[in-house]
PDB file of C-alpha atoms in Angstrom:
ATOM      1  CA  MET A   1       0.016   0.061  -0.030  1.00 70.00           C
ATOM      2  CA  ARG A   2       1.378   3.378  -1.030  1.00 85.00           C
ATOM      3  CA  SER A   3       1.290   6.323   1.489  1.00 94.00           C
ATOM      4  CA  ILE A   4      -1.314   8.875   0.997  1.00 97.00           C
ATOM      5  CA  ILE A   5      -1.154  12.226   2.610  1.00 97.00           C
ATOM      6  CA  THR A   6      -3.331  15.419   2.637  1.00 97.00           C
ATOM      7  CA  VAL A   7      -1.478  18.665   1.629  1.00 98.00           C
ATOM      8  CA  ASP A   8      -2.553  22.322   1.092  1.00 98.00           C
ATOM      9  CA  VAL A   9      -1.558  23.225  -2.397  1.00 97.00           C
ATOM     10  CA  ALA A  10      -1.225  26.913  -3.142  1.00 97.00           C
ATOM     11  CA  PRO A  11      -2.683  28.417  -6.366  1.00 97.00           C
ATOM     12  CA  GLN A  12      -0.056  28.470  -9.178  1.00 96.00           C
ATOM     13  CA  LYS A  13       0.474  30.735 -12.101  1.00 97.00           C
ATOM     14  CA  VAL A  14       0.825  28.433 -14.995  1.00 98.00           C
ATOM     15  CA  ILE A  15       1.092  28.430 -18.700  1.00 97.00           C
ATOM     16  CA  GLY A  16      -0.810  25.704 -20.448  1.00 97.00           C
ATOM     17  CA  LEU A  17      -2.864  24.190 -23.131  1.00 98.00           C
ATOM     18  CA  ARG A  18      -6.416  22.433 -22.971  1.00 98.00           C
ATOM     19  CA  ARG A  19      -7.805  20.470 -25.882  1.00 97.00           C
ATOM     20  CA  THR A  20      -9.908  17.374 -26.761  1.00 96.00           C
ATOM     21  CA  GLY A  21      -8.007  14.390 -27.889  1.00 95.00           C
ATOM     22  CA  ARG A  22      -6.527  11.006 -26.594  1.00 94.00           C
ATOM     23  CA  TYR A  23      -4.338  10.577 -23.492  1.00 93.00           C
ATOM     24  CA  GLU A  24      -1.462   9.704 -25.628  1.00 93.00           C
ATOM     25  CA  ASP A  25      -1.450  13.302 -26.728  1.00 95.00           C
ATOM     26  CA  ILE A  26      -0.232  14.404 -23.228  1.00 95.00           C
ATOM     27  CA  GLY A  27       3.389  14.198 -24.118  1.00 93.00           C
ATOM     28  CA  GLN A  28       3.128  16.085 -27.370  1.00 96.00           C
ATOM     29  CA  MET A  29       0.894  18.799 -25.737  1.00 97.00           C
ATOM     30  CA  ILE A  30       3.658  19.253 -22.952  1.00 97.00           C
ATOM     31  CA  MET A  31       6.236  19.572 -25.758  1.00 96.00           C
ATOM     32  CA  GLU A  32       4.153  22.339 -27.424  1.00 97.00           C
ATOM     33  CA  VAL A  33       3.843  24.303 -24.195  1.00 97.00           C
ATOM     34  CA  PHE A  34       7.503  23.755 -23.560  1.00 95.00           C
ATOM     35  CA  VAL A  35       8.460  25.270 -26.976  1.00 96.00           C
ATOM     36  CA  CYS A  36       6.365  28.325 -26.161  1.00 96.00           C
ATOM     37  CA  ILE A  37       7.953  28.780 -22.764  1.00 96.00           C
ATOM     38  CA  ARG A  38      11.469  28.457 -24.371  1.00 94.00           C
ATOM     39  CA  GLU A  39      10.616  30.882 -27.221  1.00 94.00           C
ATOM     40  CA  GLN A  40       9.419  33.493 -24.746  1.00 92.00           C
ATOM     41  CA  GLY A  41      12.124  32.927 -22.116  1.00 93.00           C
ATOM     42  CA  ILE A  42       9.492  32.228 -19.438  1.00 94.00           C
ATOM     43  CA  SER A  43      10.833  31.023 -16.107  1.00 95.00           C
ATOM     44  CA  VAL A  44       9.544  27.611 -15.245  1.00 96.00           C
ATOM     45  CA  ILE A  45       9.381  26.857 -11.512  1.00 97.00           C
ATOM     46  CA  GLY A  46       8.350  23.217 -11.430  1.00 96.00           C
ATOM     47  CA  PRO A  47       7.679  20.138 -13.467  1.00 97.00           C
ATOM     48  CA  PRO A  48       4.862  19.871 -15.883  1.00 98.00           C
ATOM     49  CA  ALA A  49       1.240  18.574 -14.929  1.00 98.00           C
ATOM     50  CA  TYR A  50      -1.673  16.869 -16.607  1.00 98.00           C
ATOM     51  CA  ILE A  51      -5.134  17.925 -15.392  1.00 97.00           C
ATOM     52  CA  CYS A  52      -7.857  15.321 -15.803  1.00 95.00           C
ATOM     53  CA  HIS A  53     -11.255  16.794 -16.365  1.00 95.00           C
ATOM     54  CA  GLU A  54     -13.097  13.527 -16.700  1.00 93.00           C
ATOM     55  CA  GLU A  55     -15.164  12.941 -13.541  1.00 85.00           C
ATOM     56  CA  SER A  56     -14.941   9.045 -13.091  1.00 82.00           C
ATOM     57  CA  VAL A  57     -12.879   6.064 -14.255  1.00 81.00           C
ATOM     58  CA  ALA A  58     -15.773   5.141 -16.590  1.00 86.00           C
ATOM     59  CA  ASP A  59     -15.669   8.517 -18.142  1.00 90.00           C
ATOM     60  CA  VAL A  60     -11.822   8.255 -18.631  1.00 89.00           C
ATOM     61  CA  HIS A  61     -12.322   4.979 -20.534  1.00 87.00           C
ATOM     62  CA  LYS A  62     -15.220   6.320 -22.719  1.00 94.00           C
ATOM     63  CA  ALA A  63     -13.234   9.356 -23.554  1.00 94.00           C
ATOM     64  CA  GLN A  64     -10.222   7.451 -24.612  1.00 91.00           C
ATOM     65  CA  GLU A  65     -12.384   5.071 -26.808  1.00 93.00           C
ATOM     66  CA  MET A  66     -14.101   8.110 -28.308  1.00 95.00           C
ATOM     67  CA  GLY A  67     -10.917  10.116 -28.683  1.00 93.00           C
ATOM     68  CA  ASN A  68     -12.599  13.045 -27.033  1.00 96.00           C
ATOM     69  CA  ALA A  69     -10.790  13.207 -23.660  1.00 96.00           C
ATOM     70  CA  ASP A  70     -10.594  16.724 -22.085  1.00 96.00           C
ATOM     71  CA  ILE A  71      -6.665  17.163 -21.729  1.00 96.00           C
ATOM     72  CA  GLU A  72      -5.002  20.035 -19.997  1.00 98.00           C
ATOM     73  CA  VAL A  73      -1.321  20.263 -19.462  1.00 98.00           C
ATOM     74  CA  ALA A  74       0.484  23.159 -17.677  1.00 98.00           C
ATOM     75  CA  PHE A  75       3.872  24.165 -16.317  1.00 98.00           C
ATOM     76  CA  PRO A  76       4.103  26.306 -13.198  1.00 98.00           C
ATOM     77  CA  VAL A  77       5.776  29.764 -14.012  1.00 97.00           C
ATOM     78  CA  GLU A  78       6.790  32.990 -12.470  1.00 95.00           C
ATOM     79  CA  GLY A  79       7.099  36.472 -13.765  1.00 89.00           C
ATOM     80  CA  ASP A  80       5.371  37.905 -16.819  1.00 87.00           C
ATOM     81  CA  ALA A  81       4.038  35.103 -18.937  1.00 89.00           C
ATOM     82  CA  LYS A  82       1.983  35.197 -22.030  1.00 88.00           C
ATOM     83  CA  GLY A  83       0.761  32.419 -24.325  1.00 89.00           C
ATOM     84  CA  CYS A  84       1.149  31.449 -27.742  1.00 92.00           C
ATOM     85  CA  GLY A  85      -1.940  30.732 -29.744  1.00 93.00           C
ATOM     86  CA  ASP A  86      -4.031  28.273 -27.930  1.00 95.00           C
ATOM     87  CA  ILE A  87      -1.389  28.131 -25.107  1.00 97.00           C
ATOM     88  CA  THR A  88      -2.448  30.657 -22.230  1.00 96.00           C
ATOM     89  CA  ALA A  89      -1.143  31.944 -18.865  1.00 96.00           C
ATOM     90  CA  TYR A  90      -3.644  31.518 -16.075  1.00 96.00           C
ATOM     91  CA  GLU A  91      -3.878  30.549 -12.402  1.00 96.00           C
ATOM     92  CA  LEU A  92      -4.412  26.830 -11.443  1.00 96.00           C
ATOM     93  CA  PRO A  93      -6.551  26.643  -8.317  1.00 96.00           C
ATOM     94  CA  GLY A  94      -5.076  25.353  -5.143  1.00 96.00           C
ATOM     95  CA  GLY A  95      -6.733  23.846  -2.037  1.00 97.00           C
ATOM     96  CA  LYS A  96      -6.743  20.745   0.231  1.00 98.00           C
ATOM     97  CA  MET A  97      -5.599  17.587  -1.864  1.00 98.00           C
ATOM     98  CA  ALA A  98      -4.799  13.951  -1.279  1.00 98.00           C
ATOM     99  CA  ARG A  99      -1.525  12.940  -2.748  1.00 98.00           C
ATOM    100  CA  ILE A 100      -0.314   9.611  -3.706  1.00 98.00           C
ATOM    101  CA  ILE A 101       2.948   8.792  -5.507  1.00 98.00           C
ATOM    102  CA  HIS A 102       3.104   6.449  -8.423  1.00 97.00           C
ATOM    103  CA  MET A 103       6.474   4.958  -9.484  1.00 97.00           C
ATOM    104  CA  GLY A 104       6.818   3.268 -12.784  1.00 96.00           C
ATOM    105  CA  PRO A 105       5.425   3.394 -16.346  1.00 95.00           C
ATOM    106  CA  TYR A 106       2.449   5.801 -16.815  1.00 92.00           C
ATOM    107  CA  PRO A 107       0.105   3.063 -18.177  1.00 89.00           C
ATOM    108  CA  GLU A 108       0.616   1.138 -14.890  1.00 92.00           C
ATOM    109  CA  SER A 109      -0.785   3.879 -12.709  1.00 92.00           C
ATOM    110  CA  VAL A 110      -4.248   2.105 -12.610  1.00 89.00           C
ATOM    111  CA  GLU A 111      -3.355   0.317  -9.254  1.00 92.00           C
ATOM    112  CA  THR A 112      -2.188   3.601  -7.765  1.00 95.00           C
ATOM    113  CA  TYR A 113      -5.570   5.222  -8.752  1.00 93.00           C
ATOM    114  CA  LYS A 114      -7.478   2.289  -7.236  1.00 92.00           C
ATOM    115  CA  GLU A 115      -5.587   2.826  -3.959  1.00 95.00           C
ATOM    116  CA  LEU A 116      -6.362   6.503  -4.055  1.00 95.00           C
ATOM    117  CA  PHE A 117     -10.029   6.089  -4.581  1.00 93.00           C
ATOM    118  CA  ALA A 118     -10.252   3.326  -2.014  1.00 94.00           C
ATOM    119  CA  TRP A 119      -8.598   5.782   0.471  1.00 96.00           C
ATOM    120  CA  LEU A 120     -10.914   8.607  -0.471  1.00 96.00           C
ATOM    121  CA  HIS A 121     -14.016   6.415   0.109  1.00 95.00           C
ATOM    122  CA  LYS A 122     -12.511   4.990   3.387  1.00 96.00           C
ATOM    123  CA  ASN A 123     -11.780   8.443   4.827  1.00 96.00           C
ATOM    124  CA  ASN A 124     -15.066  10.005   3.605  1.00 97.00           C
ATOM    125  CA  HIS A 125     -13.480  12.488   1.249  1.00 97.00           C
ATOM    126  CA  VAL A 126     -15.172  13.740  -1.872  1.00 95.00           C
ATOM    127  CA  LEU A 127     -13.364  14.860  -5.151  1.00 95.00           C
ATOM    128  CA  VAL A 128     -14.148  18.523  -5.489  1.00 96.00           C
ATOM    129  CA  GLY A 129     -12.154  19.183  -8.697  1.00 95.00           C
ATOM    130  CA  PRO A 130      -9.946  17.754 -11.376  1.00 96.00           C
ATOM    131  CA  ILE A 131      -7.288  15.255 -10.454  1.00 96.00           C
ATOM    132  CA  ARG A 132      -3.693  16.294 -11.436  1.00 97.00           C
ATOM    133  CA  GLU A 133      -0.680  14.177 -12.357  1.00 97.00           C
ATOM    134  CA  VAL A 134       2.691  16.107 -11.818  1.00 98.00           C
ATOM    135  CA  TYR A 135       5.607  14.420 -13.748  1.00 97.00           C
ATOM    136  CA  ILE A 136       8.570  14.672 -11.584  1.00 97.00           C
ATOM    137  CA  ASN A 137      11.160  13.359 -14.013  1.00 96.00           C
ATOM    138  CA  ASP A 138      11.542  13.333 -17.787  1.00 93.00           C
ATOM    139  CA  PRO A 139      10.481  10.153 -19.682  1.00 92.00           C
ATOM    140  CA  LYS A 140      13.037  10.916 -22.395  1.00 91.00           C
ATOM    141  CA  THR A 141      15.990  10.637 -19.779  1.00 95.00           C
ATOM    142  CA  THR A 142      14.536   8.269 -17.207  1.00 96.00           C
ATOM    143  CA  GLU A 143      14.044   4.528 -17.228  1.00 96.00           C
ATOM    144  CA  GLU A 144      10.374   3.714 -17.407  1.00 95.00           C
ATOM    145  CA  ASP A 145      10.468   1.803 -14.061  1.00 96.00           C
ATOM    146  CA  LEU A 146      11.946   4.967 -12.396  1.00 97.00           C
ATOM    147  CA  LEU A 147       9.377   7.458 -13.615  1.00 97.00           C
ATOM    148  CA  VAL A 148       7.709   9.301 -10.596  1.00 97.00           C
ATOM    149  CA  THR A 149       4.372  10.846 -10.879  1.00 97.00           C
ATOM    150  CA  TRP A 150       2.790  12.802  -7.970  1.00 98.00           C
ATOM    151  CA  ILE A 151      -1.006  12.331  -8.216  1.00 97.00           C
ATOM    152  CA  TYR A 152      -3.219  15.041  -6.417  1.00 98.00           C
ATOM    153  CA  ALA A 153      -6.885  14.712  -5.786  1.00 97.00           C
ATOM    154  CA  PRO A 154      -8.794  17.878  -4.647  1.00 98.00           C
ATOM    155  CA  ILE A 155     -10.924  16.949  -1.714  1.00 97.00           C
ATOM    156  CA  CYS A 156     -13.375  18.236   1.012  1.00 93.00           C
TER     157      CYS A 156
END
């Protein structure tokens, strides 16, 4: 069983991109945002995140099958940041969140999510917003088994 803790997450200024597609598009979308950041010389202050707007596991599966997942990716930034085309600067909300850490290939996070949802149920917590995955290391330079993902669930 993985450790799950509750944390208070501060709102963050981010530069990000939101579009409809397949979950396999997340990596490409992160690269699009990174190119915009690099071109503008924006200061990044943390790793990229994916924000899941589907509200249940069933919705995630259906969105993947239909190719219409609501995908948002973002990098926390500081200073004056402007977007590029569909990429925009905005504030990502903070609040009380449950955090669990997944280690390993991204597609194998299903068990981590099962543990998170079981913990939420057991502790009478309700999701109050989109779940976030924060990618701590780079899959281009890190072995799949060593990938670390922090998963945050906004709760009340």
